[in-house]
Amino acid sequence: MTNNSLQNPDITISSLSEEETRTKGKILSKNIQIGDLIFLIGELGAGKTRFVQGLSKGINSPQIARSPTFVLITEYIGDIILYHCDLYRISIPEEVINLELEELLDKGALVVEWPEKGGEYMPDPDLIISTEINQDNSRKLLFFSYSERGKTLLKHMKKNI
Ligand SMILES: Nc1ncnc2c1ncn2[C@@H]1O[C@H](COP(=O)(O)OP(=O)(O)OP(=O)(O)O)[C@@H](O)[C@H]1O
Ligand SMILES: [Mg+2]
């Protein structure tokens, strides 16, 4: 996953508020399935966790997403299981091996913040979503599909935004 591959987004959306970013996550969640792997990239405070809050709300989980501090993975149980992994705090990519992310994908969907930290040990994503902070503090959300499943997710997303 290099920055070079993040050139032509399938969808670009602007978001003027954290609530709007949550809403976009909620829209995406409506078609999310077991086995879906989504990477969220973007600088600190760009809005990755706000997007995950929309995902967890959208699957009807009673738990509000926040950045996991002491654990690397949080589980949200709703219509399906959504795993939320934040790799910001890992010090070496090898730490990802013990998380057994592939096993999680047998049971639920998985969204990962800071996937870059896992380097070559990360499974291949279906979607990469890049969040950028604009000059005026609004956000730009860029969606890139990396599999047939990713394309399907974005097809639904396009219809509903
Ligand atoms: N349009 C917007 N969308 C999302 N967040 C926004 C927006 N405008 C302002 N914000 C603010 O930006 C911050 C985003 O925080 P959030 O925890 O979602 O970022 P993050 O990308 O997960 O950061 P980290 O890398 O530290 O985990 C919040 O304080 C939120 O209120
Ligand atoms: Mg976060």
mmCIF file of C-alpha atoms and ligand atoms in Angstrom:
data_model
loop_
_atom_site.group_PDB
_atom_site.id
_atom_site.type_symbol
_atom_site.label_atom_id
_atom_site.label_comp_id
_atom_site.label_asym_id
_atom_site.label_seq_id
_atom_site.Cartn_x
_atom_site.Cartn_y
_atom_site.Cartn_z
ATOM 1 C CA MET A 1 0.000 0.000 0.000
ATOM 2 C CA THR A 2 1.950 2.962 -1.234
ATOM 3 C CA ASN A 3 0.864 6.549 -1.604
ATOM 4 C CA ASN A 4 1.396 6.099 -5.319
ATOM 5 C CA SER A 5 -1.556 3.776 -5.421
ATOM 6 C CA LEU A 6 -3.749 6.471 -3.871
ATOM 7 C CA GLN A 7 -4.028 8.610 -6.974
ATOM 8 C CA ASN A 8 -7.484 8.303 -8.440
ATOM 9 C CA PRO A 9 -10.225 8.030 -5.867
ATOM 10 C CA ASP A 10 -13.439 6.260 -6.873
ATOM 11 C CA ILE A 11 -15.380 8.747 -4.745
ATOM 12 C CA THR A 12 -14.446 12.119 -3.241
ATOM 13 C CA ILE A 13 -16.714 13.680 -0.627
ATOM 14 C CA SER A 14 -16.306 16.815 1.423
ATOM 15 C CA SER A 15 -17.461 16.972 5.012
ATOM 16 C CA LEU A 16 -18.131 20.223 6.832
ATOM 17 C CA SER A 17 -18.617 18.771 10.302
ATOM 18 C CA GLU A 18 -17.865 15.747 12.439
ATOM 19 C CA GLU A 19 -21.555 14.825 12.236
ATOM 20 C CA GLU A 20 -21.353 14.812 8.457
ATOM 21 C CA THR A 21 -18.319 12.498 8.613
ATOM 22 C CA ARG A 22 -20.274 10.178 10.928
ATOM 23 C CA THR A 23 -23.162 10.191 8.488
ATOM 24 C CA LYS A 24 -20.875 9.069 5.667
ATOM 25 C CA GLY A 25 -19.674 6.193 7.832
ATOM 26 C CA LYS A 26 -23.252 5.276 8.585
ATOM 27 C CA ILE A 27 -24.084 5.156 4.875
ATOM 28 C CA LEU A 28 -21.124 2.856 4.172
ATOM 29 C CA SER A 29 -22.047 0.590 7.098
ATOM 30 C CA LYS A 30 -25.411 -0.270 5.578
ATOM 31 C CA ASN A 31 -23.753 -2.626 3.101
ATOM 32 C CA ILE A 32 -20.875 -3.842 5.197
ATOM 33 C CA GLN A 33 -20.408 -7.610 5.517
ATOM 34 C CA ILE A 34 -18.351 -10.195 7.363
ATOM 35 C CA GLY A 35 -14.899 -10.301 5.783
ATOM 36 C CA ASP A 36 -14.824 -6.670 4.649
ATOM 37 C CA LEU A 37 -11.522 -4.965 5.434
ATOM 38 C CA ILE A 38 -11.368 -1.170 5.414
ATOM 39 C CA PHE A 39 -8.253 0.924 5.990
ATOM 40 C CA LEU A 40 -8.567 4.495 7.241
ATOM 41 C CA ILE A 41 -5.579 6.682 6.633
ATOM 42 C CA GLY A 42 -4.939 10.347 7.356
ATOM 43 C CA GLU A 43 -3.102 12.555 9.820
ATOM 44 C CA LEU A 44 -3.882 12.844 13.556
ATOM 45 C CA GLY A 45 -7.288 14.417 14.080
ATOM 46 C CA ALA A 46 -8.327 14.038 10.449
ATOM 47 C CA GLY A 47 -11.591 12.330 11.387
ATOM 48 C CA LYS A 48 -10.888 8.601 11.099
ATOM 49 C CA THR A 49 -12.494 7.735 14.437
ATOM 50 C CA ARG A 50 -15.489 9.993 13.683
ATOM 51 C CA PHE A 51 -16.027 7.929 10.542
ATOM 52 C CA VAL A 52 -15.842 4.692 12.587
ATOM 53 C CA GLN A 53 -18.452 6.148 14.972
ATOM 54 C CA GLY A 54 -20.762 6.324 11.975
ATOM 55 C CA LEU A 55 -19.985 2.726 11.075
ATOM 56 C CA SER A 56 -20.716 1.434 14.590
ATOM 57 C CA LYS A 57 -23.918 3.470 14.804
ATOM 58 C CA GLY A 58 -24.931 2.229 11.366
ATOM 59 C CA ILE A 59 -24.664 -1.435 12.342
ATOM 60 C CA ASN A 60 -26.852 -0.563 15.382
ATOM 61 C CA SER A 61 -24.196 -1.183 17.980
ATOM 62 C CA PRO A 62 -25.079 0.453 21.307
ATOM 63 C CA GLN A 63 -21.383 1.183 21.874
ATOM 64 C CA ILE A 64 -19.938 4.470 20.620
ATOM 65 C CA ALA A 65 -16.612 4.097 18.830
ATOM 66 C CA ARG A 66 -13.595 5.819 20.292
ATOM 67 C CA SER A 67 -9.923 5.354 19.749
ATOM 68 C CA PRO A 68 -8.923 2.233 21.651
ATOM 69 C CA THR A 69 -6.256 3.346 24.142
ATOM 70 C CA PHE A 70 -5.154 0.286 26.081
ATOM 71 C CA VAL A 71 -6.295 -2.317 23.605
ATOM 72 C CA LEU A 72 -5.513 -2.332 19.928
ATOM 73 C CA ILE A 73 -8.862 -3.784 18.931
ATOM 74 C CA THR A 74 -12.416 -2.983 20.012
ATOM 75 C CA GLU A 75 -15.429 -5.061 19.071
ATOM 76 C CA TYR A 76 -18.801 -3.502 18.276
ATOM 77 C CA ILE A 77 -21.706 -5.890 18.183
ATOM 78 C CA GLY A 78 -24.788 -4.915 16.225
ATOM 79 C CA ASP A 79 -26.397 -6.355 13.106
ATOM 80 C CA ILE A 80 -22.952 -7.761 12.420
ATOM 81 C CA ILE A 81 -19.672 -7.665 14.363
ATOM 82 C CA LEU A 82 -17.417 -4.735 13.536
ATOM 83 C CA TYR A 83 -13.833 -4.808 14.756
ATOM 84 C CA HIS A 84 -12.032 -1.478 15.135
ATOM 85 C CA CYS A 85 -8.280 -1.626 15.232
ATOM 86 C CA ASP A 86 -5.978 1.360 15.801
ATOM 87 C CA LEU A 87 -2.318 0.622 15.155
ATOM 88 C CA TYR A 88 -1.005 4.089 16.042
ATOM 89 C CA ARG A 89 0.700 2.840 19.179
ATOM 90 C CA ILE A 90 2.478 -0.218 17.867
ATOM 91 C CA SER A 91 6.233 0.209 17.744
ATOM 92 C CA ILE A 92 7.144 -2.425 15.169
ATOM 93 C CA PRO A 93 5.063 -3.851 12.295
ATOM 94 C CA GLU A 94 5.583 -7.420 13.608
ATOM 95 C CA GLU A 95 3.201 -6.645 16.489
ATOM 96 C CA VAL A 96 0.383 -7.049 13.983
ATOM 97 C CA ILE A 97 1.070 -10.775 13.631
ATOM 98 C CA ASN A 98 -0.288 -11.540 17.111
ATOM 99 C CA LEU A 99 -3.501 -9.672 16.420
ATOM 100 C CA GLU A 100 -4.528 -12.392 13.948
ATOM 101 C CA LEU A 101 -6.517 -9.954 11.850
ATOM 102 C CA GLU A 102 -7.406 -12.593 9.253
ATOM 103 C CA GLU A 103 -9.198 -14.640 11.914
ATOM 104 C CA LEU A 104 -11.295 -11.606 12.827
ATOM 105 C CA LEU A 105 -12.374 -11.323 9.217
ATOM 106 C CA ASP A 106 -13.982 -14.775 9.485
ATOM 107 C CA LYS A 107 -16.285 -13.373 12.171
ATOM 108 C CA GLY A 108 -16.877 -9.763 11.263
ATOM 109 C CA ALA A 109 -15.901 -6.690 9.286
ATOM 110 C CA LEU A 110 -12.698 -4.920 10.255
ATOM 111 C CA VAL A 111 -11.782 -1.250 10.063
ATOM 112 C CA VAL A 112 -8.186 -0.239 10.752
ATOM 113 C CA GLU A 113 -6.762 3.193 11.639
ATOM 114 C CA TRP A 114 -3.056 3.689 10.945
ATOM 115 C CA PRO A 115 -2.712 0.499 8.823
ATOM 116 C CA GLU A 116 0.625 1.869 7.544
ATOM 117 C CA LYS A 117 2.118 0.936 10.934
ATOM 118 C CA GLY A 118 1.520 -2.747 10.177
ATOM 119 C CA GLY A 119 3.494 -2.589 6.941
ATOM 120 C CA GLU A 120 3.795 -5.863 5.073
ATOM 121 C CA TYR A 121 1.963 -7.821 7.786
ATOM 122 C CA MET A 122 -1.390 -6.294 6.926
ATOM 123 C CA PRO A 123 -3.912 -8.314 4.929
ATOM 124 C CA ASP A 124 -5.051 -6.694 1.664
ATOM 125 C CA PRO A 125 -7.900 -4.215 2.135
ATOM 126 C CA ASP A 126 -11.123 -4.023 0.143
ATOM 127 C CA LEU A 127 -11.289 -0.269 0.618
ATOM 128 C CA ILE A 128 -8.940 2.493 1.613
ATOM 129 C CA ILE A 129 -10.486 5.712 2.853
ATOM 130 C CA SER A 130 -8.207 8.707 3.136
ATOM 131 C CA THR A 131 -9.257 11.653 5.294
ATOM 132 C CA GLU A 132 -7.653 15.016 4.640
ATOM 133 C CA ILE A 133 -7.924 18.312 6.495
ATOM 134 C CA ASN A 134 -8.620 21.270 4.198
ATOM 135 C CA GLN A 135 -7.361 24.837 4.787
ATOM 136 C CA ASP A 136 -10.809 25.868 6.051
ATOM 137 C CA ASN A 137 -10.847 22.919 8.514
ATOM 138 C CA SER A 138 -13.427 20.991 6.501
ATOM 139 C CA ARG A 139 -12.484 17.431 5.584
ATOM 140 C CA LYS A 140 -12.068 15.616 2.316
ATOM 141 C CA LEU A 141 -12.887 11.905 2.266
ATOM 142 C CA LEU A 142 -11.349 9.931 -0.582
ATOM 143 C CA PHE A 143 -12.542 6.381 -1.258
ATOM 144 C CA PHE A 144 -10.399 3.853 -3.135
ATOM 145 C CA SER A 145 -11.590 0.313 -3.919
ATOM 146 C CA TYR A 146 -9.053 -2.515 -3.989
ATOM 147 C CA SER A 147 -11.243 -5.542 -4.689
ATOM 148 C CA GLU A 148 -14.533 -6.541 -6.246
ATOM 149 C CA ARG A 149 -16.065 -6.349 -2.800
ATOM 150 C CA GLY A 150 -14.677 -2.837 -2.389
ATOM 151 C CA LYS A 151 -16.184 -1.834 -5.724
ATOM 152 C CA THR A 152 -19.571 -3.153 -4.633
ATOM 153 C CA LEU A 153 -19.394 -1.210 -1.379
ATOM 154 C CA LEU A 154 -18.639 1.979 -3.271
ATOM 155 C CA LYS A 155 -21.405 1.353 -5.787
ATOM 156 C CA HIS A 156 -23.896 1.354 -2.911
ATOM 157 C CA MET A 157 -22.158 4.340 -1.336
ATOM 158 C CA LYS A 158 -22.469 6.372 -4.566
ATOM 159 C CA LYS A 159 -26.189 5.644 -4.739
ATOM 160 C CA ASN A 160 -26.794 6.848 -1.216
ATOM 161 C CA ILE A 161 -24.654 9.963 -0.771
HETATM 162 N N1 LIG B 1 -15.599 17.485 9.044
HETATM 163 C C1 LIG B 1 -15.072 16.875 10.121
HETATM 164 N N2 LIG B 1 -15.072 15.525 10.190
HETATM 165 C C2 LIG B 1 -14.508 14.888 11.239
HETATM 166 N N3 LIG B 1 -13.953 15.494 12.309
HETATM 167 C C3 LIG B 1 -13.935 16.833 12.294
HETATM 168 C C4 LIG B 1 -14.485 17.584 11.213
HETATM 169 N N4 LIG B 1 -14.311 18.897 11.476
HETATM 170 C C5 LIG B 1 -13.692 18.962 12.658
HETATM 171 N N5 LIG B 1 -13.476 17.726 13.175
HETATM 172 C C6 LIG B 1 -12.785 17.457 14.453
HETATM 173 O O1 LIG B 1 -11.597 16.739 14.166
HETATM 174 C C7 LIG B 1 -11.353 15.760 15.161
HETATM 175 C C8 LIG B 1 -11.309 14.385 14.523
HETATM 176 O O2 LIG B 1 -10.969 13.466 15.517
HETATM 177 P P1 LIG B 1 -10.822 11.909 15.259
HETATM 178 O O3 LIG B 1 -10.530 11.307 16.587
HETATM 179 O O4 LIG B 1 -11.986 11.396 14.484
HETATM 180 O O5 LIG B 1 -9.514 11.898 14.332
HETATM 181 P P2 LIG B 1 -8.596 10.658 13.965
HETATM 182 O O6 LIG B 1 -8.310 10.803 12.513
HETATM 183 O O7 LIG B 1 -9.219 9.402 14.421
HETATM 184 O O8 LIG B 1 -7.255 10.952 14.781
HETATM 185 P P3 LIG B 1 -6.172 9.926 15.380
HETATM 186 O O9 LIG B 1 -5.179 9.669 14.286
HETATM 187 O O10 LIG B 1 -5.579 10.677 16.514
HETATM 188 O O11 LIG B 1 -6.873 8.678 15.797
HETATM 189 C C9 LIG B 1 -12.474 15.898 16.182
HETATM 190 O O12 LIG B 1 -12.043 16.734 17.219
HETATM 191 C C10 LIG B 1 -13.591 16.553 15.377
HETATM 192 O O13 LIG B 1 -14.448 17.338 16.177
HETATM 193 MG MG MG B 2 -8.588 7.902 15.673
#
